[in-house]
Coordinates of C-alpha atoms in Angstrom, one line a residue:
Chain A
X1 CA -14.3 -10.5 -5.4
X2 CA -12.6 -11.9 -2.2
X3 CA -14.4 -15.1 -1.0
X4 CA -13.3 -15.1 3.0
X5 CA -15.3 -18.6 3.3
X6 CA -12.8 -20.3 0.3
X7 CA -9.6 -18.5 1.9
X8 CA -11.0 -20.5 5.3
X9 CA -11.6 -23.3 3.5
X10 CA -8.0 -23.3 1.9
X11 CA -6.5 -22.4 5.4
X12 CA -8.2 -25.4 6.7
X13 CA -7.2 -27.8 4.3
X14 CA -4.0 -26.8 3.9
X15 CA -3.6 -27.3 7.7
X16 CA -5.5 -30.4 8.0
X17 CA -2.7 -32.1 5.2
X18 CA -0.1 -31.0 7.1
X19 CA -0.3 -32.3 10.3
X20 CA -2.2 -35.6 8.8
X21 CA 0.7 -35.9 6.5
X22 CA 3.5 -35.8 9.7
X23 CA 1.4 -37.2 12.2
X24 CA 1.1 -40.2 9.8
X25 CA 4.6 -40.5 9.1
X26 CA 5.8 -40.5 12.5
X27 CA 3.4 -43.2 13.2
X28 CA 4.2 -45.1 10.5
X29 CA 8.5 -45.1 11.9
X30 CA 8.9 -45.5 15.6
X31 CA 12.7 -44.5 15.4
X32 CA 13.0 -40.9 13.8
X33 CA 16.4 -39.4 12.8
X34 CA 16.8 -35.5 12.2
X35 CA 16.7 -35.3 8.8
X36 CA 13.4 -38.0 8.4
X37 CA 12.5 -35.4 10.5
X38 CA 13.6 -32.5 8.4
X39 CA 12.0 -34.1 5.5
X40 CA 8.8 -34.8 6.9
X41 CA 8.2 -30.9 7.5
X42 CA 9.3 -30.1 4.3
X43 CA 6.8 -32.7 2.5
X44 CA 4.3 -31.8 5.1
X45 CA 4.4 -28.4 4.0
X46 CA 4.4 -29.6 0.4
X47 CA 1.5 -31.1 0.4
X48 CA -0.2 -28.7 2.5
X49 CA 0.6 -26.1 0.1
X50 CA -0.6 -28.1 -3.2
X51 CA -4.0 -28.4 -1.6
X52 CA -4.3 -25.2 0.3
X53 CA -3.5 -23.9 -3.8
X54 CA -5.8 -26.5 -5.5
X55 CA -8.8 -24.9 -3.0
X56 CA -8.1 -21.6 -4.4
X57 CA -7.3 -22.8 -7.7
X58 CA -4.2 -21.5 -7.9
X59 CA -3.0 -24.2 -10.7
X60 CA 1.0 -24.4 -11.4
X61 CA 1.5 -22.6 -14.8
X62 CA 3.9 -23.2 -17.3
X63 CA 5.5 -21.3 -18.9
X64 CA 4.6 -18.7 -15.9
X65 CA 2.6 -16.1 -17.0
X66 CA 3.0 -13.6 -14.6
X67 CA 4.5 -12.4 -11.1
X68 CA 2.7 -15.0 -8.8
X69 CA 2.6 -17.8 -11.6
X70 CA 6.6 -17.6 -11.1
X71 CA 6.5 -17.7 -7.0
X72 CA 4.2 -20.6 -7.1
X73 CA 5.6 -22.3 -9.7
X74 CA 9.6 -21.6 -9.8
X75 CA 10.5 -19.9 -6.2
X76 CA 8.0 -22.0 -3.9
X77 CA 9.5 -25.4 -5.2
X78 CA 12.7 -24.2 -5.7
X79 CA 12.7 -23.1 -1.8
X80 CA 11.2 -26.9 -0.3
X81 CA 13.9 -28.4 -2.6
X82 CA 17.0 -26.1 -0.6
X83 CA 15.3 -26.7 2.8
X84 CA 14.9 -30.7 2.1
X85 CA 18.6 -30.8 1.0
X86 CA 19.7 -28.2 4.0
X87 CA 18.0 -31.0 6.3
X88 CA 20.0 -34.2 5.5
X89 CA 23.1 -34.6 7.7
X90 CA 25.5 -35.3 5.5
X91 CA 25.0 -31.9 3.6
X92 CA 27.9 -29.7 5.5
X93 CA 26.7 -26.7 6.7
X94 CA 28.1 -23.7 4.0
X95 CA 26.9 -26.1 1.5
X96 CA 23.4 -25.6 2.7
X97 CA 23.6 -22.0 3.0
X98 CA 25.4 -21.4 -0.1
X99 CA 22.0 -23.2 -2.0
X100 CA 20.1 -20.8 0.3
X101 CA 21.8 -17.3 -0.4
X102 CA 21.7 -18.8 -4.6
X103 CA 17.9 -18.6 -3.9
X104 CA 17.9 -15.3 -2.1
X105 CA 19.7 -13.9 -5.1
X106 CA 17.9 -15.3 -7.9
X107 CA 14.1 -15.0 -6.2
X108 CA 13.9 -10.8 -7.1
X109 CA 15.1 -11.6 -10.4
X110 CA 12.5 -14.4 -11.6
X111 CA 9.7 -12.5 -9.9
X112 CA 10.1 -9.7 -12.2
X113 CA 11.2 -12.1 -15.6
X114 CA 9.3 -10.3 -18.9
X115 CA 7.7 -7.1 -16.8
X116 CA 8.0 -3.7 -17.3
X117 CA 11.1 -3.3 -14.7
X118 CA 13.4 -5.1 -16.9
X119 CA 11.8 -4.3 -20.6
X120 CA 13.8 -2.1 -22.6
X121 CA 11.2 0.7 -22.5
X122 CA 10.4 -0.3 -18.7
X123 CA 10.0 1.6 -15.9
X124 CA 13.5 1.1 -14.5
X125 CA 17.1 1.3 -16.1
X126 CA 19.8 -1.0 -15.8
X127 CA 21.3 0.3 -12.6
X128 CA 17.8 1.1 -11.2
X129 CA 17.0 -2.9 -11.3
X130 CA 19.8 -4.1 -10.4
X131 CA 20.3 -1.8 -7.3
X132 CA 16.4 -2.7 -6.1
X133 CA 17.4 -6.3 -6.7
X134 CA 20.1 -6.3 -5.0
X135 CA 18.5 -4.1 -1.7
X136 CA 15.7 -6.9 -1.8
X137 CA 17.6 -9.7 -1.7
X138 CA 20.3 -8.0 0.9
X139 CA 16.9 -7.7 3.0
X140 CA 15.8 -11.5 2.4
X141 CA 19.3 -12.6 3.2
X142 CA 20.0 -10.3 6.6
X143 CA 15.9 -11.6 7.9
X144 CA 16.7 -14.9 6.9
X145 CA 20.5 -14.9 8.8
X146 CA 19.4 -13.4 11.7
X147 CA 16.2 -15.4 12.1
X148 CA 18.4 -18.8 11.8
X149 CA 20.8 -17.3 14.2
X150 CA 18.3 -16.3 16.8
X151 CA 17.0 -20.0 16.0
X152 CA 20.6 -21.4 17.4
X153 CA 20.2 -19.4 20.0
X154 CA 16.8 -19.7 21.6
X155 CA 15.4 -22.2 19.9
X156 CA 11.4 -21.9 20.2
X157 CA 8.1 -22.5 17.8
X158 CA 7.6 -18.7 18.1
X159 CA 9.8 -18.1 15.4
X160 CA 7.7 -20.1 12.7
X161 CA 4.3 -18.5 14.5
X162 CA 5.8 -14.6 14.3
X163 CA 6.6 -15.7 10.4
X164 CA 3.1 -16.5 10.4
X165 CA 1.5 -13.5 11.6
X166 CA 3.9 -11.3 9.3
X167 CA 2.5 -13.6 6.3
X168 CA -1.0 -13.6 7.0
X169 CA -0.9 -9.6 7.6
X170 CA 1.1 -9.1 4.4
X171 CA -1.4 -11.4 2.5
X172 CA -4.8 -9.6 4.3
X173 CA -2.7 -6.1 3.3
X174 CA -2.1 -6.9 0.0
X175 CA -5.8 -7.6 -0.6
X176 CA -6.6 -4.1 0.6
X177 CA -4.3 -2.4 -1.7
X178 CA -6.4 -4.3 -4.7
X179 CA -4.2 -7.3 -5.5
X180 CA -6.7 -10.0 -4.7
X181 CA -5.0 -13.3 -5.9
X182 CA -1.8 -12.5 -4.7
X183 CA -3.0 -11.7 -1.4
X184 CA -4.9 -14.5 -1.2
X185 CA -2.2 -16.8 -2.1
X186 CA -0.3 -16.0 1.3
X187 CA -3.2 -18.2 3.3
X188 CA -1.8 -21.5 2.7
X189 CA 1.5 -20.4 4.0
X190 CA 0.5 -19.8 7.2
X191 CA -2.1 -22.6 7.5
X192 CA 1.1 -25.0 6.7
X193 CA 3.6 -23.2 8.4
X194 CA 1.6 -22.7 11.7
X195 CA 0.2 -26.3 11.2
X196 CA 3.7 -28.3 10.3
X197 CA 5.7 -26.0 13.3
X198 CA 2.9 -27.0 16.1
X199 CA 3.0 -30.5 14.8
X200 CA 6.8 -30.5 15.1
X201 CA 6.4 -28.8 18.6
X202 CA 3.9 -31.8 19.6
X203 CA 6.3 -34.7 18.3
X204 CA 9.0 -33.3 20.1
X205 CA 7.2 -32.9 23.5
X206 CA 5.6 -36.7 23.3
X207 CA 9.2 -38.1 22.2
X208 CA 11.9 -38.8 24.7
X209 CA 15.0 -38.3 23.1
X210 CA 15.6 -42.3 23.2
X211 CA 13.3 -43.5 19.9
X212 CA 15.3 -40.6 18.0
X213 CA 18.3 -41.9 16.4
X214 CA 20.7 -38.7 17.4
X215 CA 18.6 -36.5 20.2
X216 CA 18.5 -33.5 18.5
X217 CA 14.8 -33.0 17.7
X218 CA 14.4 -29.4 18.5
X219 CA 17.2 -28.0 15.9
X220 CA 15.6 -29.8 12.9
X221 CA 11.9 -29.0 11.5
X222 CA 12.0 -25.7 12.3
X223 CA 14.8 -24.0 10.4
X224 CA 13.1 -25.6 7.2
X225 CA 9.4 -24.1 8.5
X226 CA 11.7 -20.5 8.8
X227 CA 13.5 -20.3 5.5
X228 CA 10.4 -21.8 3.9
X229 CA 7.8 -19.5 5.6
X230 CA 10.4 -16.3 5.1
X231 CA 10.3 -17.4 1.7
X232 CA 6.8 -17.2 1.1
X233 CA 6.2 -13.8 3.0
X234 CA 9.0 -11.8 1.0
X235 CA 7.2 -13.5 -2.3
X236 CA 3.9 -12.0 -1.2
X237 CA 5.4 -8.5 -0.1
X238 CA 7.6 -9.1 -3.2
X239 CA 4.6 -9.3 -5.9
X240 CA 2.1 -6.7 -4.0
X241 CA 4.6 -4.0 -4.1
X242 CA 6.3 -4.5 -8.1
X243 CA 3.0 -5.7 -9.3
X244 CA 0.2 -4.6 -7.3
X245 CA -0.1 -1.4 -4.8
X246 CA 1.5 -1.7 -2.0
X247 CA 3.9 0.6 -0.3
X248 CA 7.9 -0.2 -0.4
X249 CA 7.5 1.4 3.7
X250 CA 4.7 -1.0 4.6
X251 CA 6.5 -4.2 3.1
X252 CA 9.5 -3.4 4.6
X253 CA 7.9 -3.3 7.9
X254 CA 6.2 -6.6 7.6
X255 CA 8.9 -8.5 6.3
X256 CA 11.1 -7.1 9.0
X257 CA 8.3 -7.4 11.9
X258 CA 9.6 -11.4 12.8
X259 CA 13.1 -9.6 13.5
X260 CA 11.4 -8.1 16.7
X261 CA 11.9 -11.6 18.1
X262 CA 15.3 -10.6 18.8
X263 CA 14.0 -8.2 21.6
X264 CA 13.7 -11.3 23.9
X265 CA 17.3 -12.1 24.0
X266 CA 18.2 -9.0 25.7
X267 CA 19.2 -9.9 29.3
X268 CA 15.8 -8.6 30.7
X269 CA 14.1 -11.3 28.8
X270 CA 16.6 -14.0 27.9
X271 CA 15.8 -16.3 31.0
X272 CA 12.2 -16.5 31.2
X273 CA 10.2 -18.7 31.5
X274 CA 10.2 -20.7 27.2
X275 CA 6.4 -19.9 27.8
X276 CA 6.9 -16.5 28.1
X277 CA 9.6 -15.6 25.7
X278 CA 7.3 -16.7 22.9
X279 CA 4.2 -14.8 24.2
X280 CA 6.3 -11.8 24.4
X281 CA 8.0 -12.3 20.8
X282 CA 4.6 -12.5 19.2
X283 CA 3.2 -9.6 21.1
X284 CA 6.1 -7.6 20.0
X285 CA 5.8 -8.6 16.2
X286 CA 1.9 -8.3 16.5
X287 CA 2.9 -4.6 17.0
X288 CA 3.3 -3.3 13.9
X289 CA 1.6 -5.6 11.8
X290 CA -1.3 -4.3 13.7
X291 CA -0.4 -0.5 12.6
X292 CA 0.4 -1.5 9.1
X293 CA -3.1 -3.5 8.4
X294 CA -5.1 -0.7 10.3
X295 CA -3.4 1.8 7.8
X296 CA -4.2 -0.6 4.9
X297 CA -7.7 -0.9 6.1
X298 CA -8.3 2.6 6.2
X299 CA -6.7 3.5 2.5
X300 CA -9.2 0.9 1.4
X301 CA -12.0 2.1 3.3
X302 CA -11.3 5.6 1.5
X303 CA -10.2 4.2 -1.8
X304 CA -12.0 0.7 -3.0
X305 CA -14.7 0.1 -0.3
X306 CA -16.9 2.5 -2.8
X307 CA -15.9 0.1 -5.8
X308 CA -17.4 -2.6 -4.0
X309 CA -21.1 -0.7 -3.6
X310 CA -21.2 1.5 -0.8
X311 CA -23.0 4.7 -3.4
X312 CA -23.5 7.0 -0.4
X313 CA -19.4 7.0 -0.3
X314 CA -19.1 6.9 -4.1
X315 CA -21.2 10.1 -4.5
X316 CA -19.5 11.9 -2.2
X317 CA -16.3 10.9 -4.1
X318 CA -18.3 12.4 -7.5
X319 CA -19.7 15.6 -6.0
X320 CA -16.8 16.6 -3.3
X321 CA -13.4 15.2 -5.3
X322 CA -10.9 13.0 -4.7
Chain B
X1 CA 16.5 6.7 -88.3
X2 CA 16.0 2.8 -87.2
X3 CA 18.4 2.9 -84.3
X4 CA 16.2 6.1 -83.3
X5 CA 13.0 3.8 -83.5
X6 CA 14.8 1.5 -81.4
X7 CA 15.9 3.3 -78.7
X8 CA 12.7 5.7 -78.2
X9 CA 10.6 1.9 -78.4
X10 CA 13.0 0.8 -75.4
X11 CA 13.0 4.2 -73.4
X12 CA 9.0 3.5 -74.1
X13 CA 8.7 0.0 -72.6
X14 CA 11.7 1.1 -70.0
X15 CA 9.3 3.5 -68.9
X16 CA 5.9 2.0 -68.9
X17 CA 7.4 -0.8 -66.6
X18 CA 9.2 1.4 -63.8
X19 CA 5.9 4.0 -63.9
X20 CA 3.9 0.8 -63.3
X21 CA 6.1 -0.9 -60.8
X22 CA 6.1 2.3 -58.9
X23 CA 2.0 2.9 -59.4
X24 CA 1.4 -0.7 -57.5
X25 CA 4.5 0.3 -55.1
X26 CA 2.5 3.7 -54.5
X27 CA -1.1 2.1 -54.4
X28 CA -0.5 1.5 -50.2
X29 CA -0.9 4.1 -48.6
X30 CA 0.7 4.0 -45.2
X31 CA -1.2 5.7 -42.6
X32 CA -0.2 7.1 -39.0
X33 CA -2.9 6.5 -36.0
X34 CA -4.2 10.1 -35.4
X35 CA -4.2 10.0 -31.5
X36 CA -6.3 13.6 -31.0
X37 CA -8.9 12.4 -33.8
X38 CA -9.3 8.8 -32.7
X39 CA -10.0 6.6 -29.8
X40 CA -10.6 3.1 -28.3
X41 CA -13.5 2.7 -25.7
X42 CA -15.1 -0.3 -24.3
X43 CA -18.1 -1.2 -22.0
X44 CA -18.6 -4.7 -19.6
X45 CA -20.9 -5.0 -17.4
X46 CA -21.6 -4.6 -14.1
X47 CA -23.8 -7.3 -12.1
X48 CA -25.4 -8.3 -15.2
X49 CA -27.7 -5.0 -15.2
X50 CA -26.1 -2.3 -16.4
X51 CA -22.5 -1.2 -18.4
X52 CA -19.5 0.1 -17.0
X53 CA -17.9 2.4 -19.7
X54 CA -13.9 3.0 -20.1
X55 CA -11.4 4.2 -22.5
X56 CA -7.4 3.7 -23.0
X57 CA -6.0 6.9 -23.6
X58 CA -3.0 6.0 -24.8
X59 CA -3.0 4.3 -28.3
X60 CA -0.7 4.3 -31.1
X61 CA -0.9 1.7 -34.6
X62 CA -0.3 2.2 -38.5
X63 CA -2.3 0.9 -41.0
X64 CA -1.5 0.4 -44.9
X65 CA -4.0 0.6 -47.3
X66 CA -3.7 -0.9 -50.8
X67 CA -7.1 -0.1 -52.4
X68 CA -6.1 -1.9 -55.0
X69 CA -5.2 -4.7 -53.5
X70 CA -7.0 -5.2 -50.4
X71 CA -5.8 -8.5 -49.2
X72 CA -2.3 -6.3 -48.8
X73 CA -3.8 -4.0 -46.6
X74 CA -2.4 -4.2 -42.9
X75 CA -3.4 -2.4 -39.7
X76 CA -1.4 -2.6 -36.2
X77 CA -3.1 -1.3 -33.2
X78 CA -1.2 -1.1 -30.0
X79 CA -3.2 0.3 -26.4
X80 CA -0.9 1.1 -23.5
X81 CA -3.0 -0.8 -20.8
X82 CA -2.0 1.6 -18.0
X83 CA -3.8 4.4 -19.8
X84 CA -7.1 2.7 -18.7
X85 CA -9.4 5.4 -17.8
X86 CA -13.2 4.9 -16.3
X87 CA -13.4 8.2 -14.3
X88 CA -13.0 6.9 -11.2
X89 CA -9.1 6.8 -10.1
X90 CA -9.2 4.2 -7.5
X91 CA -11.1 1.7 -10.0
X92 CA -8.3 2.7 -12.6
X93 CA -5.8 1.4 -10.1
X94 CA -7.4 -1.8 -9.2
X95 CA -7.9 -2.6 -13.0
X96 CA -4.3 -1.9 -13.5
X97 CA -3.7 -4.8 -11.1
X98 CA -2.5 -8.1 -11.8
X99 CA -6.4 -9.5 -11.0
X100 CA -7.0 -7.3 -14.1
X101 CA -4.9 -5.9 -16.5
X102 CA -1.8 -6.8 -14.9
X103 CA -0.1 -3.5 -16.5
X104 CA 3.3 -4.0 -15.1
X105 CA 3.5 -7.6 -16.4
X106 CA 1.7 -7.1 -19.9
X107 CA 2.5 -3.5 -20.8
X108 CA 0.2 -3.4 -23.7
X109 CA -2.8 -4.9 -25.9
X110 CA -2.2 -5.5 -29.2
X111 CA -3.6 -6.2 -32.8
X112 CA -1.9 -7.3 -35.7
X113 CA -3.5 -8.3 -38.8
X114 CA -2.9 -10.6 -40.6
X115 CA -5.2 -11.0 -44.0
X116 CA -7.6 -8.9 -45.1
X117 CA -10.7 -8.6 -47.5
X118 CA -13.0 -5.6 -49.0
X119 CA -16.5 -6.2 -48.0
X120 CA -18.9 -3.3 -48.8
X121 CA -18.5 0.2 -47.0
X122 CA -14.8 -1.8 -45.6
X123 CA -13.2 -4.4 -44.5
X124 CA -13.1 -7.4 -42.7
X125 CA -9.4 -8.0 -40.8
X126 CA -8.3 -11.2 -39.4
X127 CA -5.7 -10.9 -37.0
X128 CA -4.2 -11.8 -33.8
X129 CA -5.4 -10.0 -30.9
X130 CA -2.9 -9.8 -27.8
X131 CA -4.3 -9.2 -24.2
X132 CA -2.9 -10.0 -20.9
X133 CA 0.2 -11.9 -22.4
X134 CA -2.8 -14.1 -24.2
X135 CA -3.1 -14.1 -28.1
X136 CA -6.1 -14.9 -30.0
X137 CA -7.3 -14.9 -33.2
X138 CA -10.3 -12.6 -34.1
X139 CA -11.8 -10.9 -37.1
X140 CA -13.0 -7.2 -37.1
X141 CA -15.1 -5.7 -39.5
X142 CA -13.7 -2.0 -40.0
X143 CA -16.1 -0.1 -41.4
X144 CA -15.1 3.3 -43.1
X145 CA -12.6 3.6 -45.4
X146 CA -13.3 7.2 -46.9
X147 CA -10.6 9.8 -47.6
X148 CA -10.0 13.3 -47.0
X149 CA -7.9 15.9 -47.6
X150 CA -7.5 18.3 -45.0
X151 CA -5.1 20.8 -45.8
X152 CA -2.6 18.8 -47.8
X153 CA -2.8 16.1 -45.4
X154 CA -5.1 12.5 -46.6
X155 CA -6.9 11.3 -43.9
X156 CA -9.2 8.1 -43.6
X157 CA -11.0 6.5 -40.9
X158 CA -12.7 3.0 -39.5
X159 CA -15.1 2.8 -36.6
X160 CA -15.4 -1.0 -35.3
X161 CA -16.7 -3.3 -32.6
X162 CA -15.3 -6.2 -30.8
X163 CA -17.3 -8.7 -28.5
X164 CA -14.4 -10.5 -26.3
X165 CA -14.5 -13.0 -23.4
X166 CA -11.9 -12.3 -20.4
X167 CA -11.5 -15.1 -19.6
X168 CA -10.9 -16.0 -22.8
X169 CA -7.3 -14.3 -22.4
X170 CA -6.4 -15.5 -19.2
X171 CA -8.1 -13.2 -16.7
X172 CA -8.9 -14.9 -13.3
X173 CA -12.0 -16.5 -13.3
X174 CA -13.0 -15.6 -9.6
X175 CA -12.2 -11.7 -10.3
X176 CA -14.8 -11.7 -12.8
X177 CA -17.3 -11.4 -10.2
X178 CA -20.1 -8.5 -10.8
X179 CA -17.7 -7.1 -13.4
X180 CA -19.4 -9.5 -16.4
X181 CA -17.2 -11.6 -18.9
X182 CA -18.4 -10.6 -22.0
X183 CA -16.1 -6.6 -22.8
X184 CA -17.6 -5.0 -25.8
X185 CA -14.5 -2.9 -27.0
X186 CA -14.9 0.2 -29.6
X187 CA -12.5 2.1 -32.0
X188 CA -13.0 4.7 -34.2
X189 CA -9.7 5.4 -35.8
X190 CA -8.6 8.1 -37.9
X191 CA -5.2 7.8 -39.6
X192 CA -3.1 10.5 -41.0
X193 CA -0.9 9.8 -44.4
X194 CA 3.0 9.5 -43.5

């Protein structure tokens, strides 16, 4: 049964770690470098993520049991290890993407390990799983490219927030279509990814560029808080459509939705006020998140609200058909 | 007349020992799972006042039965858990989900026996029971056991009843909820000679 007041509690916690855990490590060093930086946000979002789970006991399995026991356990890590080494300065650039597109092509692939899609009497064939591998991680990779690229161009914490919103509605839609657990897993993302990206907004705003050791503040947390939160919404999307209910056309949509952030570089747009463009960017990705969790709402209005006791609508389901 | 003697004596002992080899090879019987004639149900319940009933429609198994020998006996059961059925299609769905059955990662629930003893009207089978990518040991008692011969074809049945725990096999604790622990599981099994 969902518990909304644990999922709150998790959120909170989650968020509470994170912006403890930086807030105490920028205190604790008066003279930040990028990469501290970098690695700050990626512990912070550790840590915030270990607790966040440990609220909704969601425990680290091994050997993974399952489709969520593998994100949590094998692509979560895996993904704060790439973005802690894609921080550090002296890892060159392609080096850092390389490790990132290695993820992007192994995270379909160890989600659906031992299942049904890739058993010899499975669902799929061959070509059938390696072609939907291949279109998901084409998908993860072209989000996660054009996300870093809009990044570079127009830097802004509204990034981080839109990949929030598209997380949150793709855990709340997964829910709906039945898959509890891994819908519910999606909450600590956002808590930590919201929490560590305002943090990181704060820092940078209460810093002059003189007690950092290179001046670049705004290029550094927030690519990790990108590829990290992207991460985490295409493993929720990932395991609700091959292992729960949802629909291939309402994941796509949500884990596309953040790319609507590119609407604000068009010349219209591209020299407002910083204030502004983000508003606008998060309005524009709220769009249809909104339409894809008031569809989800109403299939599970029709389709599990009677499981969950409403008999007037169950009778009518008996008497009248499906 | 002696070399006669000696050779019928050996055809004799020849004989005795292949017709009895092959008696104890013939006394298992190896037996199909009938899937029209048999089925596997189970009840849990709901809010801790009344039973939710189900059946798996899909079901296939083979069992060998050595009445001589019934500590050679084996029996395999193996449930598609996708073919989960409570009459209500939207339930069916949710129970196929990984808070559930988790269908698309565990594919099927499985028995596999492995020792066996005669008790009276049966038998009582130890074996490992596979759910939800969990495997525990549990003994059945099968009871049942007569033959029939319907139309050239030997048939023999079992009817048995299994108390499990969920979370005993690795369902989530906190989807439990109104739908109780405890799953009372039944199967009455009718197998057809091969």
């Amino acid at each position: 049964m969902p518990d909304p007041l644990l999922y709150l509690k998790a959120t909170g916690v989650a968020a509470i770690v994170s912006v403890a855990f930086a807030l105490a490590m920028t205190r604790a060093r008066r003279c930040v470098s990028t990469s501290w930086l970098n690695s700050v946000s990626v512990l912070g979002l550790s840590l915030g993520l270990g607790s966040g789970y440990y609220v909704l006991s969601l425990r680290l399995a091994w050997p993974p049991a399952n489709g969520l026991d593998r994100f949590l356990t094998i692509v979560v890590p895996a993904a704060l290890i790439v973005e802690l080494l894609a921080g550090f300065q002296r890892v060159p650039r392609w080096f850092a993407w390389t490790l990132r597109m290695s993820l992007v092509v192994a995270i379909p692939r160890i989600l659906v390990h031992g299942s049904v899609y890739l058993s010899d009497a499975g669902d799929w064939t061959i070509w059938q799983a390696v072609w939907t591998m291949v279109v998901c991680s084409a998908l993860l990779a072209g989000t996660w490219c054009l996300l870093a690229w809009l990044y570079r161009r127009s830097p802004g914490v509204s990034i981080p927030l839109a990949l929030s919103l598209a997380t949150q509605s793709a855990g709340l839609t997964v829910m709906m279509a039945g898959y509890i657990k891994g819908g519910a897993a999606a909450f600590p993302f956002v808590a930590t990814i919201m929490a560590t990206a305002m943090t990181m907004k704060l820092l940078n705003r209460r810093m002059s560029s003189s007690e950092t050791n290179d001046g670049a503040l705004e290029n550094v947390p927030i690519p990790a808080t990108i590829g990290i939160g992207l991460v985490g919404l295409f493993g929720c999307l990932f395991i609700g459509l091959f292992f729960g209910r949802l629909s291939s056309g309402n994941a796509t949509a949500m884990l596309v939705a953040p790319l609507l952030c590119w609407t604000t570089e068009t010349p219209l747009f591209r020299h407002r006020k910083p204030w502004l463009v983000g508003s606008l960017r998060l309005a524009l990705v709220a769009i249809p998140l909104v339409i894809v969790l008031a569809m989800a709402k109403s299939k599970f209005d029709r389709e599990m609200a009677p499981l969950l006791g409403n008999a007037a609508e169950m009778r009518h389901e008996i008497f009248v058909g499906q | 007349m002696r070399r006669y003697i000696s050779l019928w004596i050996l055809t004799f002992v020849i004989g005795t020992t292949v017709c009895g080899s092959g008696k104890s090879l013939l006394a298992a019987d190896v037996y199909a799972y009938d899937p029209i004639h048999s089925s596997v149900g189970f009840k849990a319940r709901h809010l801790d006042i009344s039973w939710i009933h189900g059946r798996f429609n899909e079901v296939a198994g083979k069992f060998s039965l050595d009445r001589e020998d019934p500590s050679k006996s084996t029996f395999e059961l193996t449930i598609k858990a996708d073919s989960v059925d409570t009459n209500n299609k939207a339930r069916d769905e949710h129970l196929r989900q990984p808070d559930y059955f988790d269908t698309k990662q565990f594919p099927t629930i499985e028995f596999k026996s492995t020792s066996t003893k005669a008790i009276k009207g049966g038998y009582e089978v130890t074996g490992n029971f596979t759910m939800h990518g969990k495997t525990n040991k549990v003994t059945i008692v099968l009871m049942g056991g007569k033959e029939h011969n319907f139309r050239g074809t030997k048939r023999v049945a079992f009817s048995t009843e299994l108390s499990l725990k969920r979370s005993d096999y690795g369902f989530d604790k906190n989807a439990i909820g109104p739908i109780g622990d405890k799953a009372l599981i039944f199967i009455d099994c009718e197998g057809v000679r091969k």
